[in-house]
Amino acid sequence: MTPQTGNPSYATLARFFVPLALQSASQGLTYPLVAMVAARGDGGPLNVAGLAQSNTVMFLLGTLGFGLVTTGMVFGRNREGFAQLRSLTLWLAASAVLIQVLFCIPAAAKLLFEQWIGLPPSIARPAHLTLLASAPLQFLFFTRIPYQVSMYNGLASGRASMATLMRIAITALLAPLFCYMGAVGPIWAVVCLSIPVALEVLASALLAVPFISALEPSGMPPPSKKELLAFSLPLSASGYLLSITAILLGAFIARAAQPERMLPAYYLALGLSTPAAFGATRLQEVVLTFHSHKAGRRTLKFALACGTVLGLLPLLFTLPGLAEFYYVRLQNLAAADLPIVRLTAAGLVLFPLCVALRAQGEGLAGLARKTTTVIAGQAAFLGMVLITAALTLWAGAPGHLIGAAGLSLGNLASTVVLRVLLNRFKGRDLPVPTTSTSCGQSR
């Protein structure tokens, strides 16, 4: 796909963005679905908070592979490079799984969940159990990467999204089936999450066969694993900064008043805001594709509009009737805690909007090939989250609002730092290589 250099209409931007946003948002919807399986076991919504914490740790370890897709799109376009990518992926997968299993040793798990994060035992126990149970899931997430890369390089990301949509559909069918059969609790929630991902990997492997078979030998020595790793790890470092904030926010909320009420309410509301924020991150591909100077202001306005809409969508689930159905009946939340969830959802309205603005800024940084500004922006995100969480905790704010404030202000701080640094390079934007944008194409 060749980057577009004209001045696109908003309709053109929307046609490009909506499929990407739906793909990203739909992946996040599996977690609220399996939350209903966890919430119906002994412990109720406390299981949801524990599952959310273990998922956060799993994702943090999974950031070892955060840069593999981009690495594969640069180095995996021939047979030898793709073979090296697949080998490196398996090596990093084994490393992530090993670290995850080591954290499940009882002494290490207690240190992580109860002492470092500060979870009460009622939440730490399901977190420990689900972290161990999700080790195979971690491996599955890594193994699908080379198949996705081969389809992205073949400009067939629409084909790749078919496997993801199948995963969502299967999860949506399995979650109520598990509840009906009484297979509930945190472990069954992980099983409900893992089966569709395994089928997604299998489907991705089958869909990728024509693209992998079409790879031609380069006739040159393949890049070494060390070279691929040196390219991938800096990209992974930015993902690490973003992932660790979720753990840190959980630690602050756990130290505020009534953590056994606030943590479940926060994670249930976040479970709907996070998919919207995932969708907002795809503004980066919009900027990279429609990258002319004339389009810069238009993509900013487009990001503002998309972020606003995405931020308001989760509020639909706070309306009377729908809130009782989703949070109380499906997620097993105590009706007395529904006002806490409503207030949390209201506090998270700005979260997708701030992510959209940050993603638009990161797209501009990609245009200028100033990836260090992205890392600087994410460091600012982490710092602002810590400052906000510390100040709100000190001021006696309720835990569910600590998380909402930290996420929104952190993303705003990242955006400001990006803009300030990019102003130094104004007018020196370089063309975007095709490999940077093809991952976002939908066909």
Short mmCIF file of C-alpha atoms in Angstrom, two decimals:
data_model
loop_
_atom_site.label_atom_id
_atom_site.label_comp_id
_atom_site.label_asym_id
_atom_site.label_seq_id
_atom_site.Cartn_x
_atom_site.Cartn_y
_atom_site.Cartn_z
CA MET A 1 0.00 0.00 0.00
CA THR A 2 1.34 3.37 -0.99
CA PRO A 3 0.82 6.20 1.48
CA GLN A 4 -1.66 8.81 0.30
CA THR A 5 -0.39 12.34 -0.08
CA GLY A 6 -3.54 14.30 -0.97
CA ASN A 7 -6.02 16.07 1.24
CA PRO A 8 -8.51 13.29 2.08
CA SER A 9 -12.14 13.91 2.95
CA TYR A 10 -13.49 12.95 6.35
CA ALA A 11 -15.50 10.21 4.62
CA THR A 12 -12.27 8.75 3.23
CA LEU A 13 -10.66 8.85 6.66
CA ALA A 14 -13.72 7.19 8.18
CA ARG A 15 -13.78 4.41 5.58
CA PHE A 16 -10.16 3.65 6.37
CA PHE A 17 -10.43 4.00 10.15
CA VAL A 18 -13.67 2.21 11.01
CA PRO A 19 -12.57 -1.33 9.98
CA LEU A 20 -9.31 -0.92 11.89
CA ALA A 21 -11.10 0.38 14.98
CA LEU A 22 -13.63 -2.44 14.88
CA GLN A 23 -10.87 -5.03 14.63
CA SER A 24 -8.95 -3.60 17.58
CA ALA A 25 -12.02 -2.94 19.70
CA SER A 26 -13.48 -6.38 19.07
CA GLN A 27 -10.35 -8.06 20.42
CA GLY A 28 -10.87 -6.29 23.74
CA LEU A 29 -14.49 -7.43 23.93
CA THR A 30 -13.52 -11.02 24.72
CA TYR A 31 -12.43 -10.04 28.24
CA PRO A 32 -15.81 -8.64 29.39
CA LEU A 33 -17.37 -11.79 27.91
CA VAL A 34 -15.23 -14.18 29.95
CA ALA A 35 -15.61 -11.92 33.01
CA MET A 36 -19.17 -13.20 33.39
CA VAL A 37 -17.74 -16.74 33.68
CA ALA A 38 -15.31 -15.64 36.39
CA ALA A 39 -17.92 -13.60 38.28
CA ARG A 40 -20.28 -16.56 38.71
CA GLY A 41 -17.77 -18.64 40.68
CA ASP A 42 -17.14 -18.49 44.42
CA GLY A 43 -15.91 -14.98 45.12
CA GLY A 44 -18.13 -13.27 42.55
CA PRO A 45 -16.77 -9.96 41.19
CA LEU A 46 -13.58 -10.43 43.23
CA ASN A 47 -12.68 -13.09 40.65
CA VAL A 48 -13.03 -10.46 37.92
CA ALA A 49 -10.57 -8.17 39.69
CA GLY A 50 -8.13 -11.08 40.15
CA LEU A 51 -8.45 -12.14 36.52
CA ALA A 52 -7.90 -8.56 35.38
CA GLN A 53 -4.71 -8.32 37.45
CA SER A 54 -3.31 -11.60 36.13
CA ASN A 55 -4.18 -10.57 32.56
CA THR A 56 -2.32 -7.32 33.14
CA VAL A 57 0.78 -9.21 34.28
CA MET A 58 0.46 -11.57 31.31
CA PHE A 59 0.21 -8.65 28.88
CA LEU A 60 3.20 -6.99 30.55
CA LEU A 61 5.31 -10.10 29.94
CA GLY A 62 3.87 -10.33 26.44
CA THR A 63 5.37 -6.95 25.55
CA LEU A 64 8.56 -8.90 24.78
CA GLY A 65 6.86 -9.48 21.44
CA PHE A 66 5.37 -6.00 21.08
CA GLY A 67 7.73 -5.09 18.23
CA LEU A 68 7.64 -8.42 16.36
CA VAL A 69 4.92 -7.44 13.88
CA THR A 70 6.86 -4.37 12.71
CA THR A 71 10.09 -6.40 12.70
CA GLY A 72 8.46 -9.05 10.55
CA MET A 73 7.12 -6.47 8.12
CA VAL A 74 10.64 -5.16 7.62
CA PHE A 75 12.72 -8.35 7.71
CA GLY A 76 10.20 -11.12 7.02
CA ARG A 77 9.47 -10.46 3.33
CA ASN A 78 11.57 -13.36 2.05
CA ARG A 79 11.84 -17.02 2.99
CA GLU A 80 15.01 -16.73 5.06
CA GLY A 81 13.89 -13.64 6.95
CA PHE A 82 10.51 -15.15 7.72
CA ALA A 83 12.13 -18.31 9.06
CA GLN A 84 14.30 -16.20 11.38
CA LEU A 85 11.26 -14.24 12.52
CA ARG A 86 9.39 -17.44 13.34
CA SER A 87 12.40 -18.79 15.26
CA LEU A 88 12.81 -15.55 17.24
CA THR A 89 9.08 -15.50 18.00
CA LEU A 90 9.20 -18.99 19.49
CA TRP A 91 12.30 -18.06 21.50
CA LEU A 92 10.63 -14.96 22.96
CA ALA A 93 7.42 -16.92 23.58
CA ALA A 94 9.31 -19.52 25.61
CA SER A 95 11.04 -16.74 27.58
CA ALA A 96 7.77 -14.98 28.40
CA VAL A 97 6.06 -18.23 29.45
CA LEU A 98 9.02 -19.22 31.64
CA ILE A 99 8.99 -15.87 33.47
CA GLN A 100 5.22 -16.12 33.89
CA VAL A 101 5.48 -19.61 35.41
CA LEU A 102 8.23 -18.45 37.77
CA PHE A 103 5.93 -15.70 39.03
CA CYS A 104 3.41 -18.42 39.88
CA ILE A 105 5.68 -20.04 42.48
CA PRO A 106 3.70 -19.40 45.71
CA ALA A 107 6.34 -17.19 47.34
CA ALA A 108 6.81 -15.15 44.16
CA ALA A 109 3.07 -14.85 43.59
CA LYS A 110 2.53 -13.59 47.13
CA LEU A 111 5.34 -11.08 46.70
CA LEU A 112 3.90 -9.87 43.37
CA PHE A 113 0.20 -9.68 44.10
CA GLU A 114 -0.03 -9.06 47.84
CA GLN A 115 3.13 -7.11 48.67
CA TRP A 116 4.06 -5.25 45.47
CA ILE A 117 0.56 -4.63 44.07
CA GLY A 118 -1.09 -4.76 47.50
CA LEU A 119 -4.11 -6.87 46.62
CA PRO A 120 -6.21 -8.29 49.45
CA PRO A 121 -6.00 -12.12 49.65
CA SER A 122 -9.55 -12.49 48.28
CA ILE A 123 -8.37 -10.93 44.99
CA ALA A 124 -4.77 -12.15 45.06
CA ARG A 125 -5.81 -15.83 45.10
CA PRO A 126 -7.77 -15.78 41.78
CA ALA A 127 -5.02 -13.59 40.30
CA HIS A 128 -2.41 -16.23 41.19
CA LEU A 129 -4.51 -19.12 39.85
CA THR A 130 -5.37 -17.44 36.56
CA LEU A 131 -1.79 -16.29 35.94
CA LEU A 132 -0.67 -19.92 36.05
CA ALA A 133 -3.62 -21.14 33.99
CA SER A 134 -2.98 -18.54 31.28
CA ALA A 135 0.61 -19.63 30.55
CA PRO A 136 -0.54 -21.63 27.45
CA LEU A 137 -2.57 -18.58 26.38
CA GLN A 138 0.60 -16.48 26.47
CA PHE A 139 2.30 -18.95 24.14
CA LEU A 140 -0.68 -18.90 21.75
CA PHE A 141 -0.62 -15.10 21.49
CA PHE A 142 3.02 -15.28 20.34
CA THR A 143 2.57 -18.12 17.85
CA ARG A 144 -0.05 -16.27 15.79
CA ILE A 145 2.33 -13.34 15.08
CA PRO A 146 4.23 -14.83 12.08
CA TYR A 147 0.96 -15.82 10.38
CA GLN A 148 -0.41 -12.31 10.83
CA VAL A 149 2.83 -10.80 9.52
CA SER A 150 2.72 -12.89 6.35
CA MET A 151 -0.81 -11.65 5.61
CA TYR A 152 0.03 -8.04 6.45
CA ASN A 153 3.02 -8.21 4.09
CA GLY A 154 0.65 -9.61 1.47
CA LEU A 155 -1.62 -6.58 1.99
CA ALA A 156 -4.38 -8.89 3.27
CA SER A 157 -5.07 -7.62 6.77
CA GLY A 158 -8.80 -8.00 6.05
CA ARG A 159 -8.12 -11.72 5.61
CA ALA A 160 -6.16 -11.73 8.88
CA SER A 161 -9.05 -10.08 10.71
CA MET A 162 -11.34 -12.96 9.74
CA ALA A 163 -9.60 -15.17 12.30
CA THR A 164 -10.00 -12.48 14.99
CA LEU A 165 -13.70 -12.05 14.27
CA MET A 166 -14.14 -15.82 14.46
CA ARG A 167 -12.46 -15.76 17.86
CA ILE A 168 -14.89 -13.12 19.11
CA ALA A 169 -17.90 -15.05 17.86
CA ILE A 170 -16.74 -18.30 19.48
CA THR A 171 -16.05 -16.52 22.78
CA ALA A 172 -19.52 -14.97 22.68
CA LEU A 173 -21.01 -18.45 22.25
CA LEU A 174 -18.84 -20.18 24.82
CA ALA A 175 -19.22 -17.68 27.69
CA PRO A 176 -23.00 -18.17 28.21
CA LEU A 177 -22.58 -21.91 27.51
CA PHE A 178 -20.01 -22.19 30.30
CA CYS A 179 -22.34 -20.30 32.64
CA TYR A 180 -25.27 -22.56 31.69
CA MET A 181 -23.21 -25.71 32.32
CA GLY A 182 -21.93 -24.41 35.67
CA ALA A 183 -18.33 -24.28 34.45
CA VAL A 184 -17.70 -20.99 36.24
CA GLY A 185 -14.95 -19.34 38.25
CA PRO A 186 -11.57 -17.84 37.36
CA ILE A 187 -9.98 -21.01 35.94
CA TRP A 188 -12.93 -21.73 33.65
CA ALA A 189 -12.78 -18.11 32.51
CA VAL A 190 -9.21 -18.67 31.32
CA VAL A 191 -10.30 -21.87 29.55
CA CYS A 192 -13.14 -19.96 27.90
CA LEU A 193 -10.61 -17.36 26.74
CA SER A 194 -7.98 -19.86 25.57
CA ILE A 195 -10.07 -22.16 23.36
CA PRO A 196 -11.09 -19.41 20.89
CA VAL A 197 -7.51 -18.08 20.76
CA ALA A 198 -6.22 -21.58 19.91
CA LEU A 199 -8.79 -21.78 17.11
CA GLU A 200 -7.76 -18.28 15.98
CA VAL A 201 -4.14 -19.41 15.70
CA LEU A 202 -5.20 -22.48 13.70
CA ALA A 203 -7.37 -20.38 11.38
CA SER A 204 -4.57 -17.83 10.95
CA ALA A 205 -2.15 -20.62 10.03
CA LEU A 206 -4.53 -21.91 7.35
CA LEU A 207 -5.29 -18.44 5.98
CA ALA A 208 -1.58 -17.61 5.82
CA VAL A 209 -0.56 -20.70 3.80
CA PRO A 210 -0.70 -18.99 0.36
CA PHE A 211 1.36 -16.03 1.57
CA ILE A 212 4.01 -18.12 3.29
CA SER A 213 4.25 -20.43 0.27
CA ALA A 214 4.71 -17.41 -2.01
CA LEU A 215 7.79 -16.18 -0.11
CA GLU A 216 10.87 -16.36 -2.31
CA PRO A 217 14.47 -16.92 -1.24
CA SER A 218 16.52 -13.75 -1.17
CA GLY A 219 19.80 -15.35 -2.15
CA MET A 220 21.46 -13.38 0.64
CA PRO A 221 22.44 -14.34 4.22
CA PRO A 222 19.39 -13.96 6.48
CA PRO A 223 19.38 -11.38 9.27
CA SER A 224 20.64 -12.82 12.54
CA LYS A 225 18.38 -13.23 15.54
CA LYS A 226 20.57 -10.66 17.28
CA GLU A 227 19.84 -8.15 14.52
CA LEU A 228 16.10 -8.82 14.69
CA LEU A 229 16.14 -8.59 18.46
CA ALA A 230 18.03 -5.28 18.38
CA PHE A 231 15.36 -3.89 16.06
CA SER A 232 12.41 -5.31 18.00
CA LEU A 233 13.29 -4.61 21.63
CA PRO A 234 13.18 -0.78 21.47
CA LEU A 235 9.64 -1.08 20.08
CA SER A 236 8.81 -3.50 22.88
CA ALA A 237 10.13 -1.06 25.48
CA SER A 238 7.37 1.42 24.63
CA GLY A 239 4.74 -1.27 25.12
CA TYR A 240 6.27 -2.15 28.47
CA LEU A 241 5.84 1.40 29.74
CA LEU A 242 2.18 1.40 28.78
CA SER A 243 1.48 -2.04 30.24
CA ILE A 244 3.13 -1.47 33.60
CA THR A 245 0.86 1.49 34.32
CA ALA A 246 -2.13 -0.85 34.58
CA ILE A 247 -0.37 -2.77 37.36
CA LEU A 248 0.66 0.43 39.12
CA LEU A 249 -2.88 1.82 39.03
CA GLY A 250 -4.17 -1.44 40.50
CA ALA A 251 -1.63 -1.07 43.30
CA PHE A 252 -2.83 2.46 44.13
CA ILE A 253 -6.51 1.49 44.01
CA ALA A 254 -5.79 -1.49 46.27
CA ARG A 255 -4.40 0.94 48.87
CA ALA A 256 -7.44 3.23 48.78
CA ALA A 257 -10.57 2.68 50.83
CA GLN A 258 -12.74 -0.40 50.22
CA PRO A 259 -10.56 -2.10 47.57
CA GLU A 260 -12.84 -5.15 47.47
CA ARG A 261 -15.63 -2.92 46.14
CA MET A 262 -13.59 -0.40 44.15
CA LEU A 263 -11.34 -2.78 42.20
CA PRO A 264 -14.17 -4.89 40.73
CA ALA A 265 -16.20 -1.76 39.87
CA TYR A 266 -13.18 -0.14 38.23
CA TYR A 267 -12.27 -3.19 36.15
CA LEU A 268 -15.85 -3.80 35.05
CA ALA A 269 -16.17 -0.22 33.77
CA LEU A 270 -12.69 -0.34 32.28
CA GLY A 271 -13.64 -3.55 30.49
CA LEU A 272 -15.91 -1.49 28.21
CA SER A 273 -13.70 1.61 27.93
CA THR A 274 -10.60 -0.37 27.00
CA PRO A 275 -11.99 -1.72 23.69
CA ALA A 276 -12.94 1.84 22.75
CA ALA A 277 -9.41 2.98 23.60
CA PHE A 278 -7.97 0.08 21.57
CA GLY A 279 -9.98 1.33 18.60
CA ALA A 280 -8.68 4.87 19.12
CA THR A 281 -5.06 3.71 18.81
CA ARG A 282 -5.64 3.02 15.11
CA LEU A 283 -5.60 6.78 14.47
CA GLN A 284 -1.86 6.25 14.18
CA GLU A 285 -2.34 4.27 10.95
CA VAL A 286 -4.69 6.96 9.64
CA VAL A 287 -1.97 9.58 10.08
CA LEU A 288 0.69 7.35 8.55
CA THR A 289 -1.46 6.66 5.49
CA PHE A 290 -2.82 10.17 4.83
CA HIS A 291 0.36 11.96 5.75
CA SER A 292 0.49 15.17 3.73
CA HIS A 293 1.01 18.47 5.52
CA LYS A 294 -2.48 19.55 4.35
CA ALA A 295 -4.02 16.47 5.96
CA GLY A 296 -2.33 17.03 9.33
CA ARG A 297 -4.94 19.42 10.72
CA ARG A 298 -7.75 17.29 9.27
CA THR A 299 -6.52 14.13 10.98
CA LEU A 300 -6.34 16.04 14.27
CA LYS A 301 -9.99 17.11 13.94
CA PHE A 302 -10.87 13.57 12.91
CA ALA A 303 -9.10 12.21 16.00
CA LEU A 304 -11.06 14.60 18.22
CA ALA A 305 -14.35 13.48 16.69
CA CYS A 306 -13.55 9.76 16.83
CA GLY A 307 -12.21 9.95 20.39
CA THR A 308 -15.34 11.76 21.55
CA VAL A 309 -17.68 9.18 20.00
CA LEU A 310 -15.63 6.25 21.32
CA GLY A 311 -15.56 7.78 24.80
CA LEU A 312 -19.34 8.17 24.91
CA LEU A 313 -20.22 4.66 23.68
CA PRO A 314 -19.51 2.85 27.02
CA LEU A 315 -21.95 5.23 28.74
CA LEU A 316 -24.79 3.42 26.98
CA PHE A 317 -24.26 0.57 29.44
CA THR A 318 -24.94 2.92 32.37
CA LEU A 319 -28.50 3.64 31.21
CA PRO A 320 -31.32 2.29 33.39
CA GLY A 321 -32.26 -1.24 32.44
CA LEU A 322 -29.16 -1.90 30.37
CA ALA A 323 -26.90 -1.25 33.37
CA GLU A 324 -28.83 -3.69 35.53
CA PHE A 325 -28.81 -6.30 32.76
CA TYR A 326 -25.09 -6.06 31.92
CA TYR A 327 -23.41 -5.29 35.24
CA VAL A 328 -25.79 -6.96 37.70
CA ARG A 329 -27.21 -9.93 35.78
CA LEU A 330 -24.35 -10.76 33.40
CA GLN A 331 -21.34 -9.65 35.49
CA ASN A 332 -22.83 -10.58 38.87
CA LEU A 333 -22.12 -7.17 40.42
CA ALA A 334 -23.97 -6.34 43.60
CA ALA A 335 -26.78 -3.90 42.81
CA ALA A 336 -25.56 -1.67 45.64
CA ASP A 337 -22.27 -1.15 43.73
CA LEU A 338 -23.93 -0.05 40.49
CA PRO A 339 -23.57 3.68 41.34
CA ILE A 340 -19.80 3.13 41.71
CA VAL A 341 -19.60 1.61 38.24
CA ARG A 342 -21.69 4.44 36.77
CA LEU A 343 -19.37 7.05 38.31
CA THR A 344 -16.31 5.14 37.08
CA ALA A 345 -17.71 4.95 33.55
CA ALA A 346 -18.34 8.71 33.61
CA GLY A 347 -14.78 9.29 34.79
CA LEU A 348 -13.44 7.17 31.90
CA VAL A 349 -15.25 9.18 29.19
CA LEU A 350 -12.08 11.15 28.40
CA PHE A 351 -9.88 8.03 28.27
CA PRO A 352 -10.54 7.06 24.58
CA LEU A 353 -10.40 10.72 23.53
CA CYS A 354 -6.99 11.19 25.14
CA VAL A 355 -5.76 7.96 23.55
CA ALA A 356 -6.95 9.18 20.13
CA LEU A 357 -4.98 12.42 20.52
CA ARG A 358 -1.91 10.50 21.67
CA ALA A 359 -2.17 8.10 18.72
CA GLN A 360 -2.43 10.99 16.27
CA GLY A 361 0.72 12.48 17.78
CA GLU A 362 2.53 9.15 17.60
CA GLY A 363 1.60 8.93 13.93
CA LEU A 364 3.24 12.32 13.36
CA ALA A 365 6.32 11.08 15.21
CA GLY A 366 6.41 8.07 12.90
CA LEU A 367 6.29 10.38 9.89
CA ALA A 368 9.30 12.27 11.20
CA ARG A 369 11.02 8.95 12.02
CA LYS A 370 11.60 10.26 15.53
CA THR A 371 10.74 7.12 17.47
CA THR A 372 12.57 8.43 20.53
CA THR A 373 9.84 11.04 20.88
CA VAL A 374 7.30 8.20 21.20
CA ILE A 375 9.31 6.65 24.03
CA ALA A 376 9.64 10.08 25.66
CA GLY A 377 5.89 10.58 25.39
CA GLN A 378 5.18 7.20 26.96
CA ALA A 379 7.65 7.93 29.75
CA ALA A 380 5.67 11.12 30.38
CA PHE A 381 2.51 8.99 30.40
CA LEU A 382 3.97 6.73 33.09
CA GLY A 383 5.22 9.68 35.15
CA MET A 384 1.88 11.50 35.02
CA VAL A 385 -0.01 8.34 35.98
CA LEU A 386 2.21 7.93 39.05
CA ILE A 387 1.89 11.60 40.06
CA THR A 388 -1.89 11.61 39.56
CA ALA A 389 -2.40 8.33 41.41
CA ALA A 390 -0.18 9.41 44.31
CA LEU A 391 -1.87 12.81 44.69
CA THR A 392 -5.41 11.45 44.44
CA LEU A 393 -4.63 8.66 46.91
CA TRP A 394 -3.10 11.21 49.31
CA ALA A 395 -6.20 13.41 48.89
CA GLY A 396 -8.45 10.51 49.85
CA ALA A 397 -10.10 10.06 46.45
CA PRO A 398 -12.04 6.81 45.96
CA GLY A 399 -10.08 4.09 44.18
CA HIS A 400 -12.23 3.85 41.05
CA LEU A 401 -11.63 7.53 40.28
CA ILE A 402 -7.88 7.22 40.86
CA GLY A 403 -7.67 4.89 37.85
CA ALA A 404 -9.87 7.03 35.61
CA ALA A 405 -7.94 10.22 36.37
CA GLY A 406 -4.56 8.55 35.94
CA LEU A 407 -5.36 7.10 32.51
CA SER A 408 -6.79 10.31 31.07
CA LEU A 409 -4.15 12.71 32.43
CA GLY A 410 -1.34 10.29 31.55
CA ASN A 411 -2.39 10.16 27.90
CA LEU A 412 -2.73 13.94 27.79
CA ALA A 413 0.77 14.35 29.20
CA SER A 414 2.12 11.97 26.56
CA THR A 415 0.43 13.99 23.82
CA VAL A 416 1.83 17.29 25.09
CA VAL A 417 5.39 15.94 25.28
CA LEU A 418 5.09 14.51 21.77
CA ARG A 419 3.87 17.83 20.38
CA VAL A 420 6.61 19.83 22.08
CA LEU A 421 9.35 17.51 20.82
CA LEU A 422 7.91 17.29 17.31
CA ASN A 423 7.83 21.08 16.99
CA ARG A 424 11.63 20.92 17.00
CA PHE A 425 11.52 18.82 13.86
CA LYS A 426 8.75 20.75 12.13
CA GLY A 427 9.16 20.79 8.39
CA ARG A 428 11.60 17.86 8.39
CA ASP A 429 9.07 15.03 7.98
CA LEU A 430 10.33 12.18 5.84
CA PRO A 431 8.34 9.84 3.60
CA VAL A 432 6.83 6.87 5.36
CA PRO A 433 8.03 3.46 4.20
CA THR A 434 5.26 1.24 2.90
CA THR A 435 5.87 -1.39 5.54
CA SER A 436 4.79 1.00 8.26
CA THR A 437 1.27 1.39 6.98
CA SER A 438 0.32 -1.87 5.36
CA CYS A 439 -0.49 -3.42 8.73
CA GLY A 440 -3.45 -1.14 8.97
CA GLN A 441 -4.97 -1.85 5.57
CA SER A 442 -8.33 -3.59 5.42
CA ARG A 443 -9.48 -5.38 2.31
#
